[in-house]
Amino acid sequence: MVDRWVAPKVGRVKGYTLRELAYGELRAALLSGRFAPGEAITVRELAEMMQLGFMPVREGVQQLASQGALEFLPNRSVRVPVYTLEEVRKIYEARILIECYAVEQAAKYITPEQVAALNEGLQEMFTRPADTEARDKLKANYDFHFQIYEACGSSYIVEMIERLWLRIGPLHISVFNSAPADREDFLAVQPQHVELVNALRAHDAVHAKEIMLSLLEKSLAWYERHAANLLAA
């Protein structure tokens, strides 16, 4: 297992501490679907895979555990939490409140350059070959949405949204492990994403918020239909 890499490298950036590097790479691993809910691994294995020392990796894990993205087990390993349907509903409730507000604000302040970047993101999300790895699709989805959230102009809001994504992000990998028809049902949202970019370009905050609400409700409804196979009892 230790020969499996966990995330796209954040890079050995000058000035970053080893703990910051460990945290950044683990965070990217969770957001890109490298670890599924319930998957367990020891800190030592993580350190070997990441080619970092035990202590900075443990500190990165502790930081993510404090955010609810990981949890320690009695045998000194860590795992991605497994949520109940009710917990997933609570996470989506928070997502709807914060992400819809962020999109509403982004519509007021977004620049033509940011809209152009979103159009490039749409191409990245929806024109990838069918056999593109799930984690690459998830990363493209993450990049697209967070370009919008960052356009709202509040780093505090972006930070809150990211904490929610760290909790729900690993669950998205289950979409790609589902039956083809179920997977296509979840991913059939290209028209809404195009409509969202058009609303942002027009600075139509009300419509942009409505589209984001629809996307989140559709996502939650998918998990509700498949809860028996994906979530804790």
Coordinates of N, CA and C in Angstrom, one line a residue:
M1 N 0.8 -1.2 0.0 CA 0.0 0.0 0.0 C 0.9 1.3 0.0
V2 N 2.0 1.2 0.5 CA 2.9 2.4 0.7 C 3.4 2.9 -0.6
D3 N 3.3 2.1 -1.7 CA 3.8 2.7 -3.0 C 2.7 3.5 -3.7
R4 N 1.5 3.7 -3.1 CA 0.5 4.5 -3.8 C 0.6 5.9 -3.4
W5 N 0.7 6.8 -4.3 CA 0.8 8.2 -4.0 C -0.6 8.7 -3.6
V6 N -0.7 9.7 -2.8 CA -2.0 10.1 -2.2 C -2.6 11.4 -2.8
A7 N -1.8 12.2 -3.4 CA -2.3 13.5 -3.9 C -1.4 14.1 -4.9
P8 N -1.9 15.0 -5.7 CA -1.1 15.9 -6.5 C -0.2 16.7 -5.6
K9 N 1.1 16.7 -6.0 CA 2.1 17.4 -5.2 C 1.7 18.9 -5.1
V10 N 1.8 19.5 -3.9 CA 1.6 20.9 -3.7 C 3.0 21.6 -4.0
G11 N 4.0 20.8 -4.1 CA 5.3 21.4 -4.3 C 6.1 21.7 -3.1
R12 N 7.3 21.5 -3.1 CA 8.2 21.8 -2.0 C 8.5 23.3 -2.1
V13 N 7.5 24.1 -1.7 CA 7.6 25.6 -1.8 C 8.5 26.2 -0.8
K14 N 9.4 27.0 -1.2 CA 10.4 27.6 -0.3 C 9.6 28.5 0.7
G15 N 9.9 28.3 2.0 CA 9.3 29.0 3.1 C 8.2 28.2 3.7
Y16 N 7.7 27.2 3.1 CA 6.7 26.3 3.7 C 7.4 25.4 4.8
T17 N 6.7 25.2 5.9 CA 7.2 24.2 6.8 C 6.8 22.8 6.4
L18 N 7.4 21.8 6.9 CA 7.1 20.4 6.5 C 5.6 20.1 7.0
R19 N 5.2 20.7 8.1 CA 3.8 20.4 8.5 C 2.9 21.0 7.5
E20 N 3.1 22.2 7.0 CA 2.3 22.9 6.0 C 2.2 22.1 4.7
L21 N 3.4 21.5 4.3 CA 3.4 20.7 3.1 C 2.6 19.4 3.3
A22 N 2.8 18.8 4.5 CA 2.0 17.6 4.8 C 0.5 17.9 4.8
Y23 N 0.1 18.9 5.5 CA -1.3 19.3 5.5 C -1.8 19.6 4.1
G24 N -1.1 20.3 3.3 CA -1.6 20.7 2.0 C -1.7 19.4 1.1
E25 N -0.8 18.5 1.2 CA -0.9 17.3 0.3 C -2.0 16.4 0.8
L26 N -2.2 16.3 2.1 CA -3.3 15.4 2.6 C -4.7 16.1 2.3
R27 N -4.7 17.4 2.4 CA -6.0 18.1 2.1 C -6.3 17.9 0.6
A28 N -5.3 18.0 -0.3 CA -5.5 17.7 -1.7 C -6.0 16.3 -1.9
A29 N -5.4 15.4 -1.2 CA -5.8 13.9 -1.3 C -7.3 13.7 -1.0
L30 N -7.7 14.4 0.1 CA -9.1 14.2 0.5 C -10.1 14.9 -0.5
L31 N -9.7 16.0 -1.0 CA -10.6 16.7 -1.9 C -10.6 16.1 -3.3
S32 N -9.5 15.3 -3.7 CA -9.5 14.7 -5.0 C -9.9 13.3 -5.0
G33 N -10.4 12.8 -3.9 CA -11.0 11.5 -3.8 C -10.0 10.3 -3.7
R34 N -8.8 10.6 -3.2 CA -7.8 9.6 -3.0 C -8.1 8.6 -1.9
F35 N -8.9 9.1 -1.0 CA -9.3 8.3 0.2 C -10.8 8.3 0.2
A36 N -11.4 7.1 0.4 CA -12.8 7.0 0.4 C -13.3 6.9 1.9
P37 N -14.6 7.2 2.1 CA -15.1 7.2 3.5 C -14.8 5.8 4.1
G38 N -14.3 5.8 5.3 CA -14.0 4.5 6.0 C -12.7 4.0 5.8
E39 N -11.9 4.5 4.8 CA -10.6 4.0 4.5 C -9.6 4.4 5.6
A40 N -8.9 3.4 6.1 CA -7.9 3.6 7.2 C -6.5 3.4 6.7
I41 N -5.6 4.2 7.3 CA -4.2 4.1 7.0 C -3.4 4.6 8.2
T42 N -2.2 4.1 8.4 CA -1.4 4.6 9.5 C -0.7 5.9 9.1
V43 N -0.3 6.7 10.1 CA 0.5 7.9 9.9 C 1.8 7.5 9.3
R44 N 2.4 6.4 9.7 CA 3.7 6.0 9.2 C 3.6 5.7 7.7
E45 N 2.5 5.0 7.3 CA 2.4 4.7 5.9 C 2.2 6.0 5.1
L46 N 1.5 7.0 5.6 CA 1.3 8.2 5.0 C 2.6 8.9 4.8
A47 N 3.4 8.9 5.9 CA 4.7 9.6 5.8 C 5.6 8.9 4.7
E48 N 5.6 7.6 4.6 CA 6.4 6.9 3.6 C 5.9 7.3 2.2
M49 N 4.6 7.4 2.0 CA 4.1 7.7 0.7 C 4.4 9.1 0.3
M50 N 4.4 10.0 1.3 CA 4.6 11.4 1.0 C 6.0 11.8 1.0
Q51 N 6.9 10.9 1.5 CA 8.3 11.1 1.6 C 8.6 12.3 2.5
L52 N 7.9 12.3 3.6 CA 8.0 13.3 4.7 C 8.2 12.6 6.0
G53 N 8.7 13.4 7.0 CA 8.9 12.8 8.3 C 7.6 12.4 9.0
F54 N 7.7 11.6 10.0 CA 6.5 11.1 10.7 C 5.9 12.3 11.4
M55 N 6.6 13.1 12.1 CA 6.1 14.2 12.9 C 5.3 15.2 12.1
P56 N 5.9 15.8 11.0 CA 5.1 16.7 10.3 C 3.8 16.2 9.7
V57 N 3.8 14.9 9.3 CA 2.6 14.2 8.7 C 1.6 14.1 9.9
R58 N 2.1 13.7 11.0 CA 1.1 13.5 12.1 C 0.5 14.9 12.5
E59 N 1.3 15.9 12.5 CA 0.7 17.3 12.8 C -0.3 17.7 11.7
G60 N 0.0 17.3 10.4 CA -1.0 17.6 9.4 C -2.3 16.9 9.5
V61 N -2.1 15.6 10.0 CA -3.3 14.8 10.2 C -4.1 15.3 11.4
Q62 N -3.4 15.8 12.4 CA -4.1 16.3 13.6 C -4.8 17.6 13.2
Q63 N -4.3 18.4 12.3 CA -5.0 19.6 11.9 C -6.2 19.3 11.1
L64 N -6.2 18.3 10.3 CA -7.3 17.8 9.5 C -8.4 17.2 10.4
A65 N -7.9 16.4 11.4 CA -8.8 15.8 12.4 C -9.6 16.9 13.2
S66 N -8.9 18.0 13.5 CA -9.6 19.1 14.2 C -10.6 19.7 13.4
Q67 N -10.5 19.6 12.0 CA -11.5 20.1 11.1 C -12.6 19.1 10.8
G68 N -12.5 17.9 11.3 CA -13.5 16.9 11.1 C -13.3 16.1 9.8
A69 N -12.1 16.3 9.1 CA -11.9 15.6 7.9 C -11.3 14.2 8.1
L70 N -10.6 14.0 9.2 CA -10.0 12.7 9.5 C -10.3 12.4 11.0
E71 N -10.2 11.1 11.4 CA -10.3 10.8 12.8 C -9.3 9.7 13.1
F72 N -8.8 9.8 14.4 CA -7.9 8.8 14.9 C -8.6 7.6 15.3
L73 N -8.0 6.4 15.1 CA -8.5 5.1 15.6 C -7.6 4.6 16.7
P74 N -8.1 3.7 17.5 CA -7.3 3.2 18.7 C -6.0 2.6 18.3
N75 N -5.9 2.0 17.1 CA -4.7 1.3 16.7 C -3.7 2.2 16.1
R76 N -3.8 3.5 16.3 CA -2.8 4.5 15.8 C -2.9 4.8 14.3
S77 N -4.0 4.3 13.7 CA -4.2 4.6 12.3 C -5.2 5.8 12.3
V78 N -5.5 6.3 11.1 CA -6.5 7.3 10.9 C -7.4 6.9 9.8
R79 N -8.6 7.4 9.7 CA -9.5 7.1 8.7 C -10.3 8.3 8.3
V80 N -10.9 8.2 7.1 CA -11.9 9.2 6.7 C -13.2 8.8 7.3
P81 N -13.9 9.8 8.0 CA -15.2 9.5 8.7 C -16.2 8.9 7.7
V82 N -17.1 8.1 8.3 CA -18.2 7.5 7.5 C -19.5 8.2 8.2
Y83 N -20.2 8.9 7.3 CA -21.4 9.6 7.8 C -22.7 8.9 7.7
T84 N -23.6 9.2 8.5 CA -25.0 8.7 8.4 C -25.7 9.7 7.4
L85 N -26.8 9.3 6.9 CA -27.6 10.1 6.0 C -28.0 11.4 6.7
E86 N -28.3 11.4 7.9 CA -28.7 12.6 8.7 C -27.5 13.5 8.8
E87 N -26.3 13.0 9.0 CA -25.2 13.8 9.0 C -24.9 14.5 7.7
V88 N -25.1 13.7 6.6 CA -24.9 14.3 5.3 C -25.9 15.4 5.0
R89 N -27.1 15.2 5.5 CA -28.1 16.2 5.3 C -27.7 17.5 6.0
K90 N -27.1 17.4 7.2 CA -26.7 18.5 8.0 C -25.6 19.3 7.3
I91 N -24.7 18.5 6.7 CA -23.6 19.1 6.0 C -24.1 19.9 4.8
Y92 N -25.0 19.3 4.1 CA -25.6 20.0 2.9 C -26.4 21.2 3.3
E93 N -27.1 21.1 4.5 CA -27.8 22.3 5.0 C -26.9 23.5 5.2
A94 N -25.7 23.2 5.7 CA -24.7 24.2 5.9 C -24.1 24.7 4.5
R95 N -23.9 23.7 3.6 CA -23.4 24.1 2.3 C -24.4 25.0 1.6
I96 N -25.7 24.7 1.7 CA -26.7 25.5 1.0 C -26.6 27.0 1.5
L97 N -26.6 27.1 2.8 CA -26.6 28.4 3.4 C -25.3 29.2 3.0
I98 N -24.2 28.6 3.0 CA -22.9 29.3 2.8 C -22.6 29.5 1.3
E99 N -22.7 28.4 0.6 CA -22.3 28.4 -0.8 C -23.3 29.2 -1.7
C100 N -24.6 29.2 -1.4 CA -25.5 30.0 -2.1 C -25.2 31.5 -1.9
Y101 N -24.9 31.8 -0.6 CA -24.6 33.2 -0.3 C -23.3 33.6 -1.1
A102 N -22.3 32.7 -1.1 CA -21.0 33.0 -1.7 C -21.2 33.3 -3.2
V103 N -22.1 32.5 -3.9 CA -22.4 32.6 -5.3 C -23.1 33.9 -5.5
E104 N -24.0 34.3 -4.6 CA -24.8 35.5 -4.8 C -23.8 36.7 -4.7
Q105 N -22.9 36.7 -3.8 CA -21.9 37.8 -3.7 C -21.0 37.8 -4.9
A106 N -20.6 36.6 -5.3 CA -19.6 36.5 -6.4 C -20.2 37.1 -7.7
A107 N -21.6 37.0 -7.9 CA -22.2 37.6 -9.0 C -22.1 39.1 -9.0
K108 N -22.0 39.7 -7.9 CA -21.9 41.1 -7.8 C -20.5 41.6 -8.1
Y109 N -19.5 40.8 -7.9 CA -18.1 41.3 -8.0 C -17.3 40.6 -9.0
I110 N -17.7 39.6 -9.6 CA -16.9 38.8 -10.5 C -16.5 39.7 -11.7
T111 N -15.2 39.4 -12.2 CA -14.7 40.2 -13.3 C -14.8 39.4 -14.6
P112 N -14.6 40.1 -15.7 CA -14.6 39.3 -17.0 C -13.5 38.3 -17.1
E113 N -12.4 38.6 -16.5 CA -11.3 37.7 -16.4 C -11.6 36.4 -15.7
Q114 N -12.3 36.6 -14.6 CA -12.7 35.4 -13.8 C -13.8 34.6 -14.5
V115 N -14.7 35.3 -15.2 CA -15.7 34.5 -16.0 C -15.0 33.7 -17.1
A116 N -14.0 34.3 -17.7 CA -13.2 33.6 -18.8 C -12.6 32.3 -18.2
A117 N -12.0 32.5 -17.0 CA -11.4 31.3 -16.3 C -12.5 30.2 -16.0
L118 N -13.7 30.7 -15.6 CA -14.7 29.7 -15.4 C -15.1 28.9 -16.6
N119 N -15.1 29.6 -17.8 CA -15.4 29.0 -19.0 C -14.4 27.9 -19.4
E120 N -13.1 28.3 -19.1 CA -12.0 27.3 -19.3 C -12.2 26.1 -18.3
G121 N -12.7 26.4 -17.1 CA -13.0 25.3 -16.1 C -14.1 24.4 -16.6
L122 N -15.1 25.0 -17.3 CA -16.2 24.1 -17.8 C -15.6 23.2 -18.8
Q123 N -14.7 23.6 -19.7 CA -14.1 22.7 -20.7 C -13.3 21.6 -20.0
E124 N -12.7 22.0 -18.9 CA -11.9 21.0 -18.2 C -12.8 19.9 -17.5
M125 N -13.9 20.4 -17.0 CA -14.9 19.5 -16.3 C -15.6 18.5 -17.3
F126 N -16.1 19.1 -18.4 CA -17.0 18.3 -19.2 C -16.5 17.8 -20.6
T127 N -15.3 18.1 -20.9 CA -14.8 17.6 -22.2 C -13.7 16.6 -22.0
R128 N -13.4 16.2 -20.7 CA -12.4 15.2 -20.5 C -12.9 13.8 -21.0
P129 N -11.9 13.0 -21.5 CA -12.3 11.7 -22.0 C -13.1 10.9 -20.9
A130 N -13.9 9.9 -21.3 CA -14.7 9.1 -20.4 C -13.8 8.3 -19.4
D131 N -12.6 8.0 -19.8 CA -11.8 7.2 -19.0 C -10.9 8.0 -18.1
T132 N -11.1 9.3 -18.0 CA -10.3 10.1 -17.2 C -10.5 9.7 -15.7
E133 N -9.4 9.6 -15.0 CA -9.5 9.1 -13.6 C -10.4 10.0 -12.8
A134 N -11.1 9.4 -11.9 CA -12.1 10.1 -11.0 C -11.5 11.2 -10.3
R135 N -10.3 11.1 -9.7 CA -9.7 12.1 -8.9 C -9.4 13.4 -9.8
D136 N -9.1 13.2 -11.1 CA -8.9 14.3 -12.0 C -10.2 15.1 -12.2
K137 N -11.3 14.3 -12.4 CA -12.6 15.0 -12.6 C -13.0 15.7 -11.3
L138 N -12.7 15.1 -10.1 CA -13.1 15.8 -8.9 C -12.3 17.0 -8.7
K139 N -11.0 17.0 -9.0 CA -10.2 18.2 -8.9 C -10.7 19.3 -9.8
A140 N -11.1 18.9 -11.0 CA -11.6 20.0 -12.0 C -12.9 20.6 -11.4
N141 N -13.7 19.8 -10.8 CA -14.9 20.2 -10.2 C -14.6 21.2 -9.0
Y142 N -13.7 20.8 -8.2 CA -13.2 21.6 -7.0 C -12.7 23.0 -7.5
D143 N -11.8 22.9 -8.5 CA -11.2 24.2 -9.0 C -12.3 25.1 -9.6
F144 N -13.2 24.6 -10.3 CA -14.3 25.4 -10.9 C -15.1 26.1 -9.8
H145 N -15.6 25.3 -8.8 CA -16.4 25.9 -7.8 C -15.7 26.9 -6.9
F146 N -14.4 26.6 -6.6 CA -13.7 27.5 -5.7 C -13.2 28.8 -6.4
Q147 N -13.2 28.8 -7.8 CA -13.0 30.0 -8.5 C -14.1 31.0 -8.3
I148 N -15.3 30.4 -8.2 CA -16.5 31.2 -8.0 C -16.5 31.7 -6.5
Y149 N -16.3 30.8 -5.6 CA -16.4 31.2 -4.2 C -15.3 32.3 -3.9
E150 N -14.1 32.2 -4.4 CA -13.1 33.2 -4.2 C -13.5 34.5 -4.8
A151 N -14.3 34.5 -5.8 CA -14.8 35.8 -6.4 C -15.7 36.5 -5.5
C152 N -16.2 35.9 -4.4 CA -17.1 36.6 -3.5 C -16.4 37.6 -2.7
G153 N -15.0 37.5 -2.6 CA -14.2 38.5 -2.0 C -14.0 38.3 -0.5
S154 N -14.4 37.2 0.1 CA -14.2 36.9 1.5 C -13.4 35.7 1.7
S155 N -12.2 35.8 2.2 CA -11.4 34.6 2.5 C -12.0 33.8 3.7
Y156 N -12.8 34.4 4.5 CA -13.4 33.7 5.7 C -14.5 32.8 5.1
I157 N -15.3 33.3 4.2 CA -16.3 32.4 3.6 C -15.7 31.3 2.9
V158 N -14.7 31.5 2.1 CA -14.0 30.4 1.4 C -13.5 29.4 2.3
E159 N -12.9 29.8 3.4 CA -12.4 28.9 4.4 C -13.5 28.0 5.0
M160 N -14.6 28.6 5.3 CA -15.7 27.8 5.8 C -16.3 26.8 4.8
I161 N -16.3 27.2 3.5 CA -16.8 26.3 2.5 C -15.8 25.1 2.3
E162 N -14.5 25.4 2.4 CA -13.5 24.4 2.2 C -13.6 23.4 3.4
R163 N -13.9 23.8 4.6 CA -14.0 22.9 5.7 C -15.2 21.9 5.4
L164 N -16.3 22.4 4.8 CA -17.4 21.5 4.5 C -17.0 20.6 3.4
W165 N -16.3 21.0 2.4 CA -15.9 20.2 1.3 C -14.9 19.1 1.8
L166 N -14.1 19.4 2.8 CA -13.2 18.4 3.3 C -14.0 17.2 3.9
R167 N -15.2 17.5 4.5 CA -16.0 16.5 5.1 C -16.8 15.7 4.0
I168 N -17.3 16.4 3.0 CA -18.1 15.7 2.0 C -17.4 15.2 0.8
G169 N -16.2 15.9 0.5 CA -15.4 15.6 -0.7 C -15.1 14.1 -0.9
P170 N -14.6 13.4 0.2 CA -14.3 12.0 -0.1 C -15.5 11.1 -0.5
L171 N -16.7 11.5 -0.1 CA -17.9 10.8 -0.4 C -18.2 10.8 -1.9
H172 N -17.6 11.9 -2.6 CA -17.9 12.0 -4.0 C -17.2 10.9 -4.9
I173 N -16.2 10.3 -4.3 CA -15.6 9.2 -5.1 C -16.5 8.0 -5.2
S174 N -17.5 7.9 -4.3 CA -18.4 6.8 -4.4 C -19.3 6.9 -5.7
V175 N -19.5 8.2 -6.2 CA -20.2 8.4 -7.4 C -19.6 7.6 -8.5
F176 N -18.3 7.6 -8.6 CA -17.6 6.9 -9.7 C -17.5 5.4 -9.5
N177 N -17.8 5.0 -8.3 CA -17.8 3.5 -8.1 C -19.3 3.0 -8.2
S178 N -20.2 3.8 -8.5 CA -21.6 3.4 -8.6 C -21.9 2.8 -10.0
A179 N -23.1 2.3 -10.2 CA -23.5 1.8 -11.5 C -23.4 2.9 -12.6
P180 N -23.1 2.6 -13.8 CA -23.0 3.6 -14.9 C -24.2 4.6 -15.0
A181 N -25.4 4.0 -14.9 CA -26.6 4.9 -15.0 C -26.7 5.8 -13.8
D182 N -26.3 5.4 -12.6 CA -26.4 6.2 -11.5 C -25.3 7.3 -11.5
R183 N -24.1 6.9 -12.0 CA -23.1 7.9 -12.2 C -23.4 9.0 -13.2
E184 N -24.0 8.6 -14.3 CA -24.4 9.6 -15.3 C -25.5 10.5 -14.8
D185 N -26.4 9.9 -14.0 CA -27.4 10.8 -13.3 C -26.8 11.8 -12.5
F186 N -25.8 11.5 -11.7 CA -25.2 12.5 -10.8 C -24.4 13.5 -11.6
L187 N -23.8 13.1 -12.7 CA -22.9 14.0 -13.5 C -23.7 14.8 -14.6
A188 N -25.0 14.6 -14.7 CA -25.7 15.2 -15.8 C -26.1 16.7 -15.4
V189 N -25.1 17.4 -15.1 CA -25.3 18.8 -14.6 C -24.6 19.9 -15.5
Q190 N -24.1 19.5 -16.6 CA -23.4 20.4 -17.5 C -24.3 21.7 -17.8
P191 N -25.6 21.5 -18.2 CA -26.4 22.6 -18.6 C -26.5 23.6 -17.4
Q192 N -26.7 23.1 -16.2 CA -26.8 24.0 -15.0 C -25.5 24.8 -14.8
H193 N -24.4 24.1 -15.0 CA -23.1 24.8 -14.8 C -22.9 25.9 -15.8
V194 N -23.3 25.6 -17.1 CA -23.2 26.7 -18.1 C -24.1 27.8 -17.8
E195 N -25.3 27.5 -17.3 CA -26.3 28.5 -16.9 C -25.8 29.4 -15.8
L196 N -25.1 28.7 -14.8 CA -24.5 29.4 -13.7 C -23.5 30.4 -14.1
V197 N -22.6 30.0 -15.1 CA -21.6 30.9 -15.6 C -22.2 32.1 -16.3
N198 N -23.3 31.8 -17.0 CA -24.0 32.9 -17.8 C -24.6 33.9 -16.8
A199 N -25.2 33.4 -15.7 CA -25.8 34.2 -14.7 C -24.7 35.1 -14.0
L200 N -23.6 34.5 -13.7 CA -22.5 35.3 -13.1 C -22.0 36.4 -14.1
R201 N -21.9 36.0 -15.4 CA -21.4 37.0 -16.4 C -22.4 38.2 -16.4
A202 N -23.7 37.9 -16.3 CA -24.7 39.0 -16.3 C -24.9 39.7 -15.0
H203 N -24.1 39.2 -14.0 CA -24.2 39.8 -12.6 C -25.6 39.6 -12.0
D204 N -26.2 38.5 -12.4 CA -27.6 38.2 -12.0 C -27.5 37.4 -10.7
A205 N -27.4 38.1 -9.6 CA -27.2 37.4 -8.3 C -28.3 36.5 -7.9
V206 N -29.5 36.9 -8.2 CA -30.7 36.1 -7.8 C -30.7 34.7 -8.5
H207 N -30.5 34.8 -9.9 CA -30.5 33.6 -10.7 C -29.4 32.7 -10.4
A208 N -28.2 33.3 -10.2 CA -27.0 32.5 -9.8 C -27.2 31.7 -8.5
K209 N -27.8 32.4 -7.5 CA -28.1 31.7 -6.3 C -29.1 30.6 -6.5
E210 N -30.1 30.8 -7.3 CA -31.1 29.8 -7.5 C -30.5 28.5 -8.2
I211 N -29.6 28.8 -9.1 CA -28.9 27.6 -9.8 C -28.1 26.8 -8.8
M212 N -27.3 27.5 -8.0 CA -26.5 26.8 -7.0 C -27.3 26.0 -6.0
L213 N -28.5 26.6 -5.6 CA -29.4 25.9 -4.7 C -29.9 24.6 -5.4
S214 N -30.2 24.7 -6.7 CA -30.7 23.5 -7.4 C -29.6 22.5 -7.6
L215 N -28.4 22.9 -7.8 CA -27.3 21.9 -7.9 C -27.0 21.2 -6.6
L216 N -27.1 21.9 -5.5 CA -26.8 21.3 -4.2 C -28.0 20.3 -3.8
E217 N -29.2 20.8 -4.1 CA -30.3 19.9 -3.8 C -30.3 18.6 -4.7
K218 N -29.9 18.7 -5.9 CA -29.8 17.6 -6.8 C -28.7 16.6 -6.2
S219 N -27.6 17.2 -5.8 CA -26.5 16.3 -5.3 C -27.0 15.6 -4.0
L220 N -27.6 16.3 -3.1 CA -28.1 15.7 -1.9 C -29.1 14.6 -2.2
A221 N -30.0 14.8 -3.1 CA -31.1 13.9 -3.5 C -30.5 12.6 -4.0
W222 N -29.3 12.7 -4.7 CA -28.6 11.5 -5.2 C -28.2 10.6 -4.1
Y223 N -27.6 11.3 -3.1 CA -27.1 10.5 -1.9 C -28.2 9.9 -1.1
E224 N -29.3 10.6 -1.1 CA -30.5 10.1 -0.3 C -31.0 8.8 -1.0
R225 N -30.9 8.8 -2.4 CA -31.4 7.6 -3.1 C -30.5 6.4 -2.9
H226 N -29.2 6.7 -2.7 CA -28.2 5.6 -2.6 C -27.6 5.5 -1.2
A227 N -28.3 6.0 -0.2 CA -27.8 6.0 1.1 C -27.5 4.6 1.7
A228 N -28.3 3.6 1.3 CA -28.2 2.3 1.9 C -26.8 1.7 1.5
N229 N -26.3 2.0 0.3 CA -25.1 1.5 -0.2 C -23.8 2.3 0.2
L230 N -24.0 3.6 0.5 CA -22.9 4.5 0.6 C -22.6 5.0 2.0
L231 N -23.7 5.0 2.9 CA -23.5 5.7 4.1 C -23.7 4.8 5.3
A232 N -23.3 5.2 6.5 CA -23.4 4.4 7.7 C -24.9 4.3 8.0
A233 N -25.2 3.2 8.8 CA -26.6 3.0 9.2 C -27.0 4.0 10.2

